[in-house]
Coordinates of C-alpha atoms in Angstrom, one line a residue:
X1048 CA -48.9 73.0 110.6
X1049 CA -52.3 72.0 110.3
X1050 CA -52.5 70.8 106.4
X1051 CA -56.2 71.5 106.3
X1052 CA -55.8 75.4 107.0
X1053 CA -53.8 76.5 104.3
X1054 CA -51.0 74.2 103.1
X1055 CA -50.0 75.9 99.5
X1056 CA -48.2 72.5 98.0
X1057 CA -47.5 70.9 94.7
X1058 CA -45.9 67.4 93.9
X1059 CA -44.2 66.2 91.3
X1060 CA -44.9 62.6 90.8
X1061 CA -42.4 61.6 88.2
X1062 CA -39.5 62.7 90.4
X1063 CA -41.4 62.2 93.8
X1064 CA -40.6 65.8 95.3
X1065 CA -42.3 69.0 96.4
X1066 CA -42.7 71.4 93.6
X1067 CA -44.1 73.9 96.0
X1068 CA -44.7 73.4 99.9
X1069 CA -46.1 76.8 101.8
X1070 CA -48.3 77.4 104.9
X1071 CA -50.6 80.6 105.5
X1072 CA -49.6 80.3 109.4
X1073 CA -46.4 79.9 111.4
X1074 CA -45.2 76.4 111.7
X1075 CA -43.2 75.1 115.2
X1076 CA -39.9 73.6 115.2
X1077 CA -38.4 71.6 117.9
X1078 CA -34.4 70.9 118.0
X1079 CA -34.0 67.5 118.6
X1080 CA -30.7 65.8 120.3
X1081 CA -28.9 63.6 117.7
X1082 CA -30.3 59.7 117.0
X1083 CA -33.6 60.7 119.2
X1084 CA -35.8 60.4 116.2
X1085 CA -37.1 57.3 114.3
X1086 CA -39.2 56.9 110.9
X1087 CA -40.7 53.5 110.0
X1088 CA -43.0 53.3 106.8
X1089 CA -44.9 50.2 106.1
X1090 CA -47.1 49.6 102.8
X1091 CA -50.3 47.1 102.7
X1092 CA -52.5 46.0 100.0
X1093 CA -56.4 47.3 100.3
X1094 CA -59.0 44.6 98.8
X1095 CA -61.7 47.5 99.0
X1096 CA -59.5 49.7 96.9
X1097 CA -57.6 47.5 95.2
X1098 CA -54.6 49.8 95.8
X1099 CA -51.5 50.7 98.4
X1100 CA -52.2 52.1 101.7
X1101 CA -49.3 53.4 103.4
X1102 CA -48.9 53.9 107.0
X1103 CA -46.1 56.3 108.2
X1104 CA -45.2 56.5 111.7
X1105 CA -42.7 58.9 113.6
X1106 CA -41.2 59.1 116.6
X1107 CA -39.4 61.3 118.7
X1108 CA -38.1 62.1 122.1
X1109 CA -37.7 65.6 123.0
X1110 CA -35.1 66.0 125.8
X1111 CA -35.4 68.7 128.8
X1112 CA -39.1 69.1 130.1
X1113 CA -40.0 72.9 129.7
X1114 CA -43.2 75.0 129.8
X1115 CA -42.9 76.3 126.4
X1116 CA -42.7 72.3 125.1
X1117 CA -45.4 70.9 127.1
X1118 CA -47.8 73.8 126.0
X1119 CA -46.6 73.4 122.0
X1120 CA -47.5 69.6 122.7
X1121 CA -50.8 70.4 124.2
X1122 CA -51.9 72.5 121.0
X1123 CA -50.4 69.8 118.6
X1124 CA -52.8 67.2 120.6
X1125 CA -56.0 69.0 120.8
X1126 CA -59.2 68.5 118.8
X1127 CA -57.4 65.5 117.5
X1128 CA -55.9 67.6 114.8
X1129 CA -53.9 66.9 111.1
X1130 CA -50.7 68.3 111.3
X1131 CA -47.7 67.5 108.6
X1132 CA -44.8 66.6 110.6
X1133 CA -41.2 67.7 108.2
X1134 CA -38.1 66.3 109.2
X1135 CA -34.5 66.2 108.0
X1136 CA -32.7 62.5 107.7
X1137 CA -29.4 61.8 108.8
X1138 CA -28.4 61.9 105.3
X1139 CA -29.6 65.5 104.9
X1140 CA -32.8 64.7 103.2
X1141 CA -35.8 66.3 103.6
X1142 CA -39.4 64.6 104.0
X1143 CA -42.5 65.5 104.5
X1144 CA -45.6 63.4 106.2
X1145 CA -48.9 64.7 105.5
X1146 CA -52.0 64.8 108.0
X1147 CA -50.3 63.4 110.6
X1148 CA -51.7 63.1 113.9
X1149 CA -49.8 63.0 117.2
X1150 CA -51.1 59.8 118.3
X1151 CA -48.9 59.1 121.7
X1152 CA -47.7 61.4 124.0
X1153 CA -45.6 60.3 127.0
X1154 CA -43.7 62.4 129.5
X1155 CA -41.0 61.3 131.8
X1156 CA -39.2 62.5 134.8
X1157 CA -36.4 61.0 136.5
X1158 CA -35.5 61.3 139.7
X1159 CA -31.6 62.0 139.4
X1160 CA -29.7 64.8 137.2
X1161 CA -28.3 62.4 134.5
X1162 CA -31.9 60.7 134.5
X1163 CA -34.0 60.9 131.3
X1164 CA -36.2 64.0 131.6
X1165 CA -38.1 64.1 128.4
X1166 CA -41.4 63.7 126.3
X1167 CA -41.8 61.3 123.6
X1168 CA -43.9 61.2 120.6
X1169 CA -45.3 59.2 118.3
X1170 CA -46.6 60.9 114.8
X1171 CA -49.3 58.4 112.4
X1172 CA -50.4 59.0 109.3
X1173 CA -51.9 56.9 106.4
X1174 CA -51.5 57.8 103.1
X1175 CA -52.2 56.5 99.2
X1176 CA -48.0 57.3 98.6
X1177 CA -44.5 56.9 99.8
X1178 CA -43.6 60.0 101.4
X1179 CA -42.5 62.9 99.5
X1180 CA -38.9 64.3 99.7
X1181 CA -38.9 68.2 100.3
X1182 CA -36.0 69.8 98.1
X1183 CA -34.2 72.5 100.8
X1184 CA -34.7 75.3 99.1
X1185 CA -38.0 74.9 99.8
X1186 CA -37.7 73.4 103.5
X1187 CA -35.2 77.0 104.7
X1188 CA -38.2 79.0 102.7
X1189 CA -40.5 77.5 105.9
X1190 CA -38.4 77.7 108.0
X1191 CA -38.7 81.4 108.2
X1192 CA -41.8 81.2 109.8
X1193 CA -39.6 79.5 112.6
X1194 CA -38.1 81.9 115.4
X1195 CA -34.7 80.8 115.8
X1196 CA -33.9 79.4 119.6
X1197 CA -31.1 81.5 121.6
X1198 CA -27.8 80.5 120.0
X1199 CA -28.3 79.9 116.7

């Protein structure tokens, strides 16, 4: 979602969560094969500002090339836009990175079955904080703005 058109939020910063996370628009949700995601945070000290800056980057590889992926990617990608990219951690923890920006986008094709036929992603963002951890309750309230893929 595009955090400058509507995001609804409110943080607590004594506990570090989302009070309140909500979007005026419909968000998109990719299912993502297990241990095909990465988050790597990294914090530096600003002379100008004398604070913290935090850089967040994520990356991802989204298996099976597919119309409908390529053309979600292309709207995530154009105009250059801030998204907030929301993600679940292998330990069931939900986080949110604010005005993200999809900053690499490669595809792949292989040339047998078995090969690696996939896109992968990289997400930056820069922020004055550590990210923010997104209680569930509020995470399964957005995602039904999601349509739920065949099978579920």
């Amino acid at each position: 979602n595009d955090r400058k058109t509507g995001a609804d939020y409110e943080v607590d910063e004594e506990t570090h969560k989302y009070v309140k996370l909500g979007y005026d628009s419909a968000a998109v949700e990719f299912y993502l094969t297990p241990n095909t995601a990465n988050y790597a945070g990294a914090s530096a000290f600003t002379l100008e500002t004398n604070t913290y800056l935090y850089n967040h980057t994520f990356t991802l590889v989204i298996t099976r090339r597919e119309a409908a992926k390529s053309a979600a990617i292309q709207v995530m990608s154009e105009g250059f836009q801030y998204i907030d990219v929301i993600y679940k951690d292998a330990n069931g923890y939900v986080w949110v990175i604010e005005n993200a920006r999809l900053s690499q986008d490669d595809e792949n094709s292989g040339t047998a079955k078995a090969d690696n036929s996939s896109y992968n992603l990289t997400f930056t963002a820069e922020s004055s904080h550590k990210l923010y951890e997104l209680p569930v309750a509020i995470y399964d309230t957005i995602k039904d703005f999601v349509p739920t893929p065949p099978g579920e």
